[in-house]
mmCIF file of C-alpha atoms and ligand atoms in Angstrom:
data_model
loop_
_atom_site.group_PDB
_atom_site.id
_atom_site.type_symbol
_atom_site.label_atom_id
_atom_site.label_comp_id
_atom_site.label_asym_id
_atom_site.label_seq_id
_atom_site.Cartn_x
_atom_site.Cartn_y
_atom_site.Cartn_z
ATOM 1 C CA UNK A 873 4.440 82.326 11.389
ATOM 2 C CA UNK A 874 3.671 78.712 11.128
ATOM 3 C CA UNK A 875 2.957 77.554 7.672
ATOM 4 C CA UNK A 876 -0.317 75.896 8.002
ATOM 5 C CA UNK A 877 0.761 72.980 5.591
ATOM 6 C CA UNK A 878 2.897 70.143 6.435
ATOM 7 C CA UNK A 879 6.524 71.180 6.847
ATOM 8 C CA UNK A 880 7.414 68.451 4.817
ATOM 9 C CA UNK A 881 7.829 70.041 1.327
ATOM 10 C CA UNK A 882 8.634 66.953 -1.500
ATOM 11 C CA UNK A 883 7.927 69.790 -3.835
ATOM 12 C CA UNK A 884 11.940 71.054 -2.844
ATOM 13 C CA UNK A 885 13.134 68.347 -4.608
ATOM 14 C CA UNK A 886 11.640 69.166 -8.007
ATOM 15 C CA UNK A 887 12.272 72.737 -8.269
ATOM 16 C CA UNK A 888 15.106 72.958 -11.154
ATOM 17 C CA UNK A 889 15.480 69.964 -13.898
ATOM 18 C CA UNK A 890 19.655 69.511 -12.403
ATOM 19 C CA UNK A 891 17.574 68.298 -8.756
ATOM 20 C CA UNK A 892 15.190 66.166 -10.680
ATOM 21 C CA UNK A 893 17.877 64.758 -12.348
ATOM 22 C CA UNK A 894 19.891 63.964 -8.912
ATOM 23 C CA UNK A 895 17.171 62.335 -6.466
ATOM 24 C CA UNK A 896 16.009 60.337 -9.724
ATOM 25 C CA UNK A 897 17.078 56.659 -8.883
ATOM 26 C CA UNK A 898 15.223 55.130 -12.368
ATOM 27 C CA UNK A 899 16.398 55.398 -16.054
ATOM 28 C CA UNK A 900 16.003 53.573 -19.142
ATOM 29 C CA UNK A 901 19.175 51.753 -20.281
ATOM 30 C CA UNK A 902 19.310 51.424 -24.086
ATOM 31 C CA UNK A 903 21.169 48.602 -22.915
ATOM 32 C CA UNK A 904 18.929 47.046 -20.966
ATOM 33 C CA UNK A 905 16.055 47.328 -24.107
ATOM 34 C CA UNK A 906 15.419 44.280 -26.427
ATOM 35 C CA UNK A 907 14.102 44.953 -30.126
ATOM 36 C CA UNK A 908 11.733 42.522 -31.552
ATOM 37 C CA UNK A 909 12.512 41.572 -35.391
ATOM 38 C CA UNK A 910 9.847 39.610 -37.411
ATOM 39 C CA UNK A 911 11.563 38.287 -40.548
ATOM 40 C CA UNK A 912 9.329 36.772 -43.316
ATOM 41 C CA UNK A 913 10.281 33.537 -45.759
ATOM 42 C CA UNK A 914 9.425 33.951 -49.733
ATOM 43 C CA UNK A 915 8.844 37.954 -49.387
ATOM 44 C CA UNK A 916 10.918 40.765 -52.000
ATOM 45 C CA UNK A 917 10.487 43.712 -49.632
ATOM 46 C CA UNK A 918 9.698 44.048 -46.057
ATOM 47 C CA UNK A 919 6.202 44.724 -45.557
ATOM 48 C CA UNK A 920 4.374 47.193 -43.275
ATOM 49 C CA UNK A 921 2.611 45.753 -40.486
ATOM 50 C CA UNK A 922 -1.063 47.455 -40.929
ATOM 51 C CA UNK A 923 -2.028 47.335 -37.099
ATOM 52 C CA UNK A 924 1.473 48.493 -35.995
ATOM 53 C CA UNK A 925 2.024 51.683 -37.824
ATOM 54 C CA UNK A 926 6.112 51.449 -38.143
ATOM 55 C CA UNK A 927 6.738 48.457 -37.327
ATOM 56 C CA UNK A 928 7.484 45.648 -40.694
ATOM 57 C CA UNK A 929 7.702 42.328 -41.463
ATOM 58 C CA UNK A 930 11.289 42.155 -42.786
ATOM 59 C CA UNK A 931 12.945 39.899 -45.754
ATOM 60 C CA UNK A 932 16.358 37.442 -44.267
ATOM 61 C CA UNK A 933 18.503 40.913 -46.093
ATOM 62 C CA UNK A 934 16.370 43.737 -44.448
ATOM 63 C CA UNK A 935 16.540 42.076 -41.016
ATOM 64 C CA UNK A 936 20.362 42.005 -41.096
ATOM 65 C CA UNK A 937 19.786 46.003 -41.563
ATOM 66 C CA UNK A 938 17.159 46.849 -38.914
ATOM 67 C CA UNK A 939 19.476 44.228 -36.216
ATOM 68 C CA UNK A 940 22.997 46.127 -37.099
ATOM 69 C CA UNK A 941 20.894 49.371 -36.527
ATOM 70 C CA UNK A 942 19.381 48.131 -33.834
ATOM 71 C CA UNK A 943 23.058 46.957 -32.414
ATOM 72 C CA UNK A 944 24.484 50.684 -33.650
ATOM 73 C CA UNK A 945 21.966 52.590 -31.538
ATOM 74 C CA UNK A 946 22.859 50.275 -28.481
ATOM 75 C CA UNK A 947 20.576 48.163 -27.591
ATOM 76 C CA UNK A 948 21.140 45.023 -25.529
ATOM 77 C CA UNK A 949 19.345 42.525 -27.534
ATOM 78 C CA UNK A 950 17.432 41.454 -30.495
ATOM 79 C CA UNK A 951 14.418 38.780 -30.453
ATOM 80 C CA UNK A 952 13.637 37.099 -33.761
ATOM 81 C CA UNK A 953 10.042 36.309 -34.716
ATOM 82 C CA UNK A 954 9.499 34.122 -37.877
ATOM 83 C CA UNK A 955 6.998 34.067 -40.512
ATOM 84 C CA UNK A 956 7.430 30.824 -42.310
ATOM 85 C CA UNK A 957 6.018 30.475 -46.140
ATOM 86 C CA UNK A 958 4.360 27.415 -45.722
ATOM 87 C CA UNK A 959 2.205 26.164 -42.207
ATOM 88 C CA UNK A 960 1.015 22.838 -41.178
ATOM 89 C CA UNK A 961 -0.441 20.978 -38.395
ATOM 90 C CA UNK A 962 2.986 20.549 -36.767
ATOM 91 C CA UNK A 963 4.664 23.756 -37.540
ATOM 92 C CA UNK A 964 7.439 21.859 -38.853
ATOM 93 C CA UNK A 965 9.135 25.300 -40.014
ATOM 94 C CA UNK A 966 9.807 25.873 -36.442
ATOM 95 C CA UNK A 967 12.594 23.337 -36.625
ATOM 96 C CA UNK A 968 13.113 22.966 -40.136
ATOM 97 C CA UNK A 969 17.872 23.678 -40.357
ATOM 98 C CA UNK A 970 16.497 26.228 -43.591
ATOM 99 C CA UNK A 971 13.332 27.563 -41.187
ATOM 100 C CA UNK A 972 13.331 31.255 -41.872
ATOM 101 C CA UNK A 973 14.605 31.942 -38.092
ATOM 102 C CA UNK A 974 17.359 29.735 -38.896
ATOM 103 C CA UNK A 975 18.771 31.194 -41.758
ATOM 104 C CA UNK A 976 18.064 34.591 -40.033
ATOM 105 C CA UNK A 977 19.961 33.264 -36.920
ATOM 106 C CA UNK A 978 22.757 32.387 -38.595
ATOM 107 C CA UNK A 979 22.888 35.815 -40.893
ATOM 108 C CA UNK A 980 22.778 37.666 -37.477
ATOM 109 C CA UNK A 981 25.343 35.445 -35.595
ATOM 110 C CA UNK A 982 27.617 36.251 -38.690
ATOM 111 C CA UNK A 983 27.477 39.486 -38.968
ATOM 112 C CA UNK A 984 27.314 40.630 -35.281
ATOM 113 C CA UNK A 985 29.299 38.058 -33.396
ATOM 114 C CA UNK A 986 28.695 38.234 -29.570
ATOM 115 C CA UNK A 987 28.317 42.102 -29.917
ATOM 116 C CA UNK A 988 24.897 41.542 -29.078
ATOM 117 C CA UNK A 989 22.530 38.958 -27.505
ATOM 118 C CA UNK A 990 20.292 37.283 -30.087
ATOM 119 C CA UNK A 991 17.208 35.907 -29.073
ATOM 120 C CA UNK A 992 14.952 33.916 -30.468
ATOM 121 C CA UNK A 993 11.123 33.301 -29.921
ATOM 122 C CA UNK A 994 10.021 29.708 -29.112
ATOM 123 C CA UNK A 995 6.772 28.810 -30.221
ATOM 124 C CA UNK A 996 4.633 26.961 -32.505
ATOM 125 C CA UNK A 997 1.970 29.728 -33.369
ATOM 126 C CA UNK A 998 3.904 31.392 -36.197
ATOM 127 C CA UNK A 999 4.328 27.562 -37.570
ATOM 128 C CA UNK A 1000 0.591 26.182 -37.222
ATOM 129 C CA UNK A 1001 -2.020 25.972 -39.665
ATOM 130 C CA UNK A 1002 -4.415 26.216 -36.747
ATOM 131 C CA UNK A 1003 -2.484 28.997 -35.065
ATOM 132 C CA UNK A 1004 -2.377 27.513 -31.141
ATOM 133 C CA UNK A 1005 1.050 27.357 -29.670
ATOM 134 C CA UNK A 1006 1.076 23.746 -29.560
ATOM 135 C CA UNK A 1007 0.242 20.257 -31.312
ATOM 136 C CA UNK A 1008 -3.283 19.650 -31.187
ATOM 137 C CA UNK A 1009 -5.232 16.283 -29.632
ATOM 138 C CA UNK A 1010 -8.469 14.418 -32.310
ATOM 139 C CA UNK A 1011 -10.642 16.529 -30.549
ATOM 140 C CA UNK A 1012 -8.731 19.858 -30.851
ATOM 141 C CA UNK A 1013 -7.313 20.383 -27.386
ATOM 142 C CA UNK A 1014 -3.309 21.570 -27.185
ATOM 143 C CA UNK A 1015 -1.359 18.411 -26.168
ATOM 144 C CA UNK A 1016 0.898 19.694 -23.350
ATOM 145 C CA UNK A 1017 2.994 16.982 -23.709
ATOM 146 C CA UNK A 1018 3.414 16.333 -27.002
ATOM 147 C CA UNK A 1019 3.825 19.913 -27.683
ATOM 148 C CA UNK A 1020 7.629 19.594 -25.010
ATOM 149 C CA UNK A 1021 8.596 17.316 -27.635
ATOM 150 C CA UNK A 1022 8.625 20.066 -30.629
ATOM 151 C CA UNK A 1023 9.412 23.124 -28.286
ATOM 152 C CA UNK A 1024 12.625 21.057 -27.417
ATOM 153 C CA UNK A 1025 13.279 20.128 -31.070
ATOM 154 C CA UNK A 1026 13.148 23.860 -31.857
ATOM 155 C CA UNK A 1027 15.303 24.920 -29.143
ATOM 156 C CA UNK A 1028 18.156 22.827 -30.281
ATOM 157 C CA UNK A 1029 17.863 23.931 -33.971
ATOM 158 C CA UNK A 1030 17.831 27.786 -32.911
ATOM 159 C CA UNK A 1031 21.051 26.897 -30.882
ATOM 160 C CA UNK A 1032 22.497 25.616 -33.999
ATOM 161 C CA UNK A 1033 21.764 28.346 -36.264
ATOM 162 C CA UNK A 1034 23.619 30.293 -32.994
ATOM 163 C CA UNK A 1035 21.146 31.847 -30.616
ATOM 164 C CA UNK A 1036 22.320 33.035 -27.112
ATOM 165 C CA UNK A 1037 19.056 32.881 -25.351
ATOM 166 C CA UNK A 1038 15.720 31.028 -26.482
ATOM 167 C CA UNK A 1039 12.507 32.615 -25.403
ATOM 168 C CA UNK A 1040 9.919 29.880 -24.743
ATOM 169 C CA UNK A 1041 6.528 31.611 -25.076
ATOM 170 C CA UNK A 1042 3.830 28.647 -25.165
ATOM 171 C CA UNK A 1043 2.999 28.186 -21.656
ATOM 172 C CA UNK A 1044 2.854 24.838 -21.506
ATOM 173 C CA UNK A 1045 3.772 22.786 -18.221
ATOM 174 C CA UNK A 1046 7.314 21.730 -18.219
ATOM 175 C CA UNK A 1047 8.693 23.378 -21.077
ATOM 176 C CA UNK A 1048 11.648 25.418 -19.733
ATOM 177 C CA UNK A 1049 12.869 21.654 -18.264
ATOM 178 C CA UNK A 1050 12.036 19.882 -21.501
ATOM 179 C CA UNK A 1051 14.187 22.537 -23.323
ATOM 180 C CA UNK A 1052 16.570 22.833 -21.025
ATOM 181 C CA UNK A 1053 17.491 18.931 -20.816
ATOM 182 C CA UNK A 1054 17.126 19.354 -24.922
ATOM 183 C CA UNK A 1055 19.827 21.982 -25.078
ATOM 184 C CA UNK A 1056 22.362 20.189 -22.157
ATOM 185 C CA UNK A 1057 22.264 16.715 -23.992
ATOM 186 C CA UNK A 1058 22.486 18.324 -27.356
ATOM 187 C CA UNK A 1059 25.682 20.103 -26.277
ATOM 188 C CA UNK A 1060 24.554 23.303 -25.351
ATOM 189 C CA UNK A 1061 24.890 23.976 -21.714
ATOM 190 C CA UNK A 1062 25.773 28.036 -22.553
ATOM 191 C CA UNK A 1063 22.397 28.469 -24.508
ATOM 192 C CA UNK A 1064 20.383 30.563 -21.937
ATOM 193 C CA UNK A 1065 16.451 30.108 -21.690
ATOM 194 C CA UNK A 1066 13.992 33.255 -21.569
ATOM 195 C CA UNK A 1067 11.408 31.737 -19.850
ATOM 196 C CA UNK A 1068 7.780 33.783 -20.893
ATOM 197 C CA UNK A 1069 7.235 32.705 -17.024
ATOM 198 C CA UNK A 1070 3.940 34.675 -16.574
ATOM 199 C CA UNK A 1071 2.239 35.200 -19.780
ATOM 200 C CA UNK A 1072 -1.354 36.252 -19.753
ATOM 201 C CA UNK A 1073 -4.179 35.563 -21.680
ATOM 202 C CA UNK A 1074 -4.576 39.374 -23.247
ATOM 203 C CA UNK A 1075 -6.387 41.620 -25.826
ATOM 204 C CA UNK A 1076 -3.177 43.109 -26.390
ATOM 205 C CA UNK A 1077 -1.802 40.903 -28.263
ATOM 206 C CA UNK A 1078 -4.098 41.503 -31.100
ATOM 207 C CA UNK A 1079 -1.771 43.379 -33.490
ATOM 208 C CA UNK A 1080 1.156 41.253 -33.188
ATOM 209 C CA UNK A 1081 -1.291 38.266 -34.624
ATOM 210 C CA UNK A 1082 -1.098 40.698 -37.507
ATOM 211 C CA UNK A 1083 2.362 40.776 -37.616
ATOM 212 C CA UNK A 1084 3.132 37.289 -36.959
ATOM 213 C CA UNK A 1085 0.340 35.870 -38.713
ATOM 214 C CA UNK A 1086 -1.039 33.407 -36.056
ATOM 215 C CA UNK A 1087 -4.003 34.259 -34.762
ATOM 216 C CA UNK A 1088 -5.430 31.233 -33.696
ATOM 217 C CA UNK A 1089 -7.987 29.399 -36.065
ATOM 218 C CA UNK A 1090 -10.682 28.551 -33.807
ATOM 219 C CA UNK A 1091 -11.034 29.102 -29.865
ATOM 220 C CA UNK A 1092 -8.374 31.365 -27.840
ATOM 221 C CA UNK A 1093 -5.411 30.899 -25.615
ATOM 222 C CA UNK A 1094 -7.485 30.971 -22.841
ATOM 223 C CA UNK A 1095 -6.480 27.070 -22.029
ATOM 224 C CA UNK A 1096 -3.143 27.756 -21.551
ATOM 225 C CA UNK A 1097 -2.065 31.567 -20.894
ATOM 226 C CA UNK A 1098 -2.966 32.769 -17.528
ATOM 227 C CA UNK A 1099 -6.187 34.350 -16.524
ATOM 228 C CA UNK A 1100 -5.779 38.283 -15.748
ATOM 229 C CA UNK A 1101 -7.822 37.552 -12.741
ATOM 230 C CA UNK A 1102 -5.871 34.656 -11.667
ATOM 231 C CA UNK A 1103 -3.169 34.970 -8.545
ATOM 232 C CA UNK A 1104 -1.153 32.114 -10.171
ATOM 233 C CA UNK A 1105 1.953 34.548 -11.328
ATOM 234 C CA UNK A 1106 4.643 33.358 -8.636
ATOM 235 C CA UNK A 1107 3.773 29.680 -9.122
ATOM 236 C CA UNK A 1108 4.161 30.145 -12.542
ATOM 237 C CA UNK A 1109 7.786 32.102 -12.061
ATOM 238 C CA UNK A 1110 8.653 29.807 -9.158
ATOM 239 C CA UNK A 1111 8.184 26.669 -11.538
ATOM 240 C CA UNK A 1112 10.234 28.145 -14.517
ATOM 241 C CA UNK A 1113 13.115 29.215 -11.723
ATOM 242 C CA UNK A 1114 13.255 25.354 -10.371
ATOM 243 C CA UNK A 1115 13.171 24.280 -14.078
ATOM 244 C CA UNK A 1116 16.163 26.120 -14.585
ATOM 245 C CA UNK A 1117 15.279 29.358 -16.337
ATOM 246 C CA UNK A 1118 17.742 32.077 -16.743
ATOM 247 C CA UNK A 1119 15.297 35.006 -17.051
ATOM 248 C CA UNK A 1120 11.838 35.231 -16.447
ATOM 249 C CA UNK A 1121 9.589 37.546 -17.970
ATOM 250 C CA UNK A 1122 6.037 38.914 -17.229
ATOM 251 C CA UNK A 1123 3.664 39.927 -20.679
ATOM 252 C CA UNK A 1124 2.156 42.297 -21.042
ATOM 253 C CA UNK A 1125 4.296 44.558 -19.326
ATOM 254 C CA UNK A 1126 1.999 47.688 -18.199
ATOM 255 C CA UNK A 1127 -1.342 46.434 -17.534
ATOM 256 C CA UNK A 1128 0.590 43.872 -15.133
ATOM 257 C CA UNK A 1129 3.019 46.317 -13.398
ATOM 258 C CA UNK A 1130 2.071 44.488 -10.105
ATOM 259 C CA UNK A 1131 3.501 40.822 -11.352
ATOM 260 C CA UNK A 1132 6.617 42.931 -12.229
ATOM 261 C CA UNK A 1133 7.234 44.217 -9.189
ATOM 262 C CA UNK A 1134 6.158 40.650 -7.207
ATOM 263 C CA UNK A 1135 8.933 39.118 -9.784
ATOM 264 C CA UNK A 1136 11.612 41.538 -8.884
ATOM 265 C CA UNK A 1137 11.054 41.206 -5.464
ATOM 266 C CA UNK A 1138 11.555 37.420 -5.256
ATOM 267 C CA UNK A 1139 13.101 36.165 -8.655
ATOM 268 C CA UNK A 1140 17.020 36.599 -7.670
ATOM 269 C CA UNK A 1141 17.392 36.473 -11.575
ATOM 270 C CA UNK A 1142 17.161 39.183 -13.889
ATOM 271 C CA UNK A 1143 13.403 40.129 -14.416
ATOM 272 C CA UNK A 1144 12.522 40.873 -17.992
ATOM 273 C CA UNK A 1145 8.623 42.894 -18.904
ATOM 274 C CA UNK A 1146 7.687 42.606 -22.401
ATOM 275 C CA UNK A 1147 5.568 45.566 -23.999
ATOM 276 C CA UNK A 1148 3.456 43.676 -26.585
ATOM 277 C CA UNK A 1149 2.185 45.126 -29.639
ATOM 278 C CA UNK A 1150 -1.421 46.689 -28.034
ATOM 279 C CA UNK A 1151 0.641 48.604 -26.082
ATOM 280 C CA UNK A 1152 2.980 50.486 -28.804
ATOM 281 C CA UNK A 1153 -0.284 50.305 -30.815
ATOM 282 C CA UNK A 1154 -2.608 52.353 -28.476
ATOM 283 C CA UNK A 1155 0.128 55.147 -27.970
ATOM 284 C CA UNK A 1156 0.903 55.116 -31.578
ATOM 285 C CA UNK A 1157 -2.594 55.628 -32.607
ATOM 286 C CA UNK A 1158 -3.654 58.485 -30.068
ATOM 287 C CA UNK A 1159 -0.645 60.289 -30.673
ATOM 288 C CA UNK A 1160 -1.484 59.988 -34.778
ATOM 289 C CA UNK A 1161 -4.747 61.319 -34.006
ATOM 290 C CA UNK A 1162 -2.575 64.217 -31.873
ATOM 291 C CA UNK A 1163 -4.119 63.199 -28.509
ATOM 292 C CA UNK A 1164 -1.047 61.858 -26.596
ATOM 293 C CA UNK A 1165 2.724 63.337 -26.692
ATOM 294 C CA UNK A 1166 4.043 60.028 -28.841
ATOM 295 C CA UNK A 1167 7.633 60.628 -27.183
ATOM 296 C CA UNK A 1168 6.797 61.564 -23.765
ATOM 297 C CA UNK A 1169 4.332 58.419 -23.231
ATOM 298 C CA UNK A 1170 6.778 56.248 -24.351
ATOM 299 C CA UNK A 1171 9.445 57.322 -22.369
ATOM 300 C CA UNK A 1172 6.823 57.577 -19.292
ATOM 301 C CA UNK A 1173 5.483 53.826 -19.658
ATOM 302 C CA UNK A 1174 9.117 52.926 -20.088
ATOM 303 C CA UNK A 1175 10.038 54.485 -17.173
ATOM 304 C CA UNK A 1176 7.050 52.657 -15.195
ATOM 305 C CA UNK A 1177 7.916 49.325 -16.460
ATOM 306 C CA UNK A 1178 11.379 49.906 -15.238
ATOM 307 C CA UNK A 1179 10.031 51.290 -11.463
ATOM 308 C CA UNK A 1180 7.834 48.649 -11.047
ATOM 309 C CA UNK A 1181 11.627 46.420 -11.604
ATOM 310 C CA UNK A 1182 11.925 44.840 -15.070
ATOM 311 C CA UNK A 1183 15.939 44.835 -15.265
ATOM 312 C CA UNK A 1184 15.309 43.738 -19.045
ATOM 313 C CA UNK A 1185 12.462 45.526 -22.004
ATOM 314 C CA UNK A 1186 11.560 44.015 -24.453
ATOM 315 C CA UNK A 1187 9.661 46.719 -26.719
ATOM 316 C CA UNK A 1188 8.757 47.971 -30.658
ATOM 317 C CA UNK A 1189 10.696 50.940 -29.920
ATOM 318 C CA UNK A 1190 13.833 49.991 -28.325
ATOM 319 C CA UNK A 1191 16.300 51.367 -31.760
ATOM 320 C CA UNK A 1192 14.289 54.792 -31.556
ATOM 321 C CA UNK A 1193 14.593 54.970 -28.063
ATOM 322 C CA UNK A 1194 18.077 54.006 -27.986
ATOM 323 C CA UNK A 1195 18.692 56.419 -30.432
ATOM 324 C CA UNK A 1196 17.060 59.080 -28.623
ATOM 325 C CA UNK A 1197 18.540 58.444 -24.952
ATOM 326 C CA UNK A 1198 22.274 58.120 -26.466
HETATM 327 C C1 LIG B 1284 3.540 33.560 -29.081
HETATM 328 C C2 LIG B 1284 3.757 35.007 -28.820
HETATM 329 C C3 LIG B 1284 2.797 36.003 -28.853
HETATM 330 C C4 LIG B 1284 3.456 37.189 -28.552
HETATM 331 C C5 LIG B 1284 4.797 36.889 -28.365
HETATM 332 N N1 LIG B 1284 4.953 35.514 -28.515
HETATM 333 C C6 LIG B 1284 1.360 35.941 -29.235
HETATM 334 C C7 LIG B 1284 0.388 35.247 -28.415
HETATM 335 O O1 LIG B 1284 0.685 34.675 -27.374
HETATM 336 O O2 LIG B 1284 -0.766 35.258 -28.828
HETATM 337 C C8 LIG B 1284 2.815 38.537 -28.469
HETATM 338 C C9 LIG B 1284 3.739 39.698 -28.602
HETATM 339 C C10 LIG B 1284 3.059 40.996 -28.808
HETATM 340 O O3 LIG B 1284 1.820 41.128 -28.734
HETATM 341 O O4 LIG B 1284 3.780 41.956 -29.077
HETATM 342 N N2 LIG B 1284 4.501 33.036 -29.971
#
């Protein structure tokens, strides 16, 4: 007898786990994960992060632990995040040869050679009094181009302290040139440059202004981070390729799995998706409250970041999930 349903039967394909397993062309690399690190100045003991259950603000000897761990469980990469001690208009920590990303830099470099890539955030947020990501104008406005000068100052001090790839997260216009002639005339050519290419103006970034202790003073980001509503992604990704980034990468990662998968299709360089702190928070919240399955979410939003192309993650759980995939 006919069957009455389309012949067509996709369901033949998932019958046992071994044909899953087979026709399944995406998987999460432990190698392809990045761990973010936030190390601390002038602190004893790391210290819990309140809005990121699990997740701590290490000292420059508890990082060195958490990045060989990191490293042991086989992920690709580590990105630093500092927390300076003292913060002033300029963020002159950023730069500072004993800024707290420095010193961590160099700890890291020392102890883990190239068996790893270190990264390195490059901002001015963590540094600022104010909290923006850039020097401000008399009448509070972030100075785009006043702000190139400092990102490319800090660029060339994480390079000396012995970072392999500085991730520029500011969004201002021109940075990933202004760093990258920074780095070439400072003798750098090899230092490779993250470029936060498409970087929106989001909510879930709240917790990590927790953790990094820069939420901004007065106003928002809104001036220079990208609209959600805004079509301006490629230009933005097309402007840090010409400029001469390395890798671009698209934050938030799941709420913007469309950019992702724009990127991959027309980058040509390796496409990295960053899963900011709202996103571990959410899942880590429902499933302490026991209404998500913790593991199984974040393997599944893993798994979409990595369909919709991201060749690189950078996520709060890259050592666990590491651990757990190896
Ligand atoms: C800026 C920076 C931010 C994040 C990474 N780099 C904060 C911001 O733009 O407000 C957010 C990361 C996260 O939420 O996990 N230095």
């Amino acid at each position: 007898m006919t069957p009455s349903y389309p012949v067509s039967r996709p369901r033949r394909l998932r019958r046992t786990a071994a044909l899953r397993r087979l026709v399944a062309p995406v998987s999460v690399r432990p190698s392809a994960l990045v761990q973010p690190l936030f190390v601390k100045e002038a602190i004893d003991e790391p210290q819990p992060v309140v809005s990121m259950p699990g997740v701590v603000q290490h000292t420059r000897d508890s990082v060195r632990k958490a990045a060989a761990e990191a490293v042991s469980a086989g992920v690709g990469g580590l990105i630093l995040f500092g927390i300076p001690a003292l913060k002033d208009d300029r963020g002159s920590q950023a730069d500072a040869a004993d800024g707290i990303v420095q010193l961590a830099l160099a700890d890291l470099a020392a102890d883990l050679g190239s068996q790893t890539v270190l990264m390195a955030d490059l901002c001015l947020d963590e540094y600022t009094s104010h909290g923006h990501c850039g020097l401000l104008t008399a009448d509070g406005e972030v100075d785009n181009d006043a702000t190139l000068e400092r990102y490319a100052s800090i660029a060339v001090a994480q390079a000396v302290a012995g970072v392999h790839v500085v991730a520029p997260s500011g969004m201002m216009d021109g940075q990933v040139a202004a760093i990258r002639s920074a780095l070439d005339s400072a003798g750098f050519p090899d230092v490779a440059i993250c470029a936060y290419a498409a970087k929106y103006a989001s909510g879930f970034y709240g917790p990590f202004r927790d953790a990094a202790e820069c939420a901004p003073q007065f106003g928002d980001r809104a001036s220079y981070q990208q609209d959600p509503a805004a079509r301006d992604a490629m230009r933005e990704i097309e402007l840090d390729i010409a400029e001469g980034a390395d890798i671009i990468m698209i934050k938030p990662a799941l709420a913007y799995l469309d950019v992702i998968s724009q990127a991959a299709a027309m980058a040509g360089l390796p496409v990295a998706a960053y899963q900011v702190s709202g996103e571990y928070s959410m899942v880590e919240a429902a499933a302490a409250n026991g209404w998500l399955d913790r593991d199984r979410v974040i393997m599944e939003t893993l798994t979409a970041i990595s369909r919709a192309g991201a060749d690189i993650i950078l996520t709060y759980w890259a050592t666990e999930v590491a651990q757990r995939l190896s």
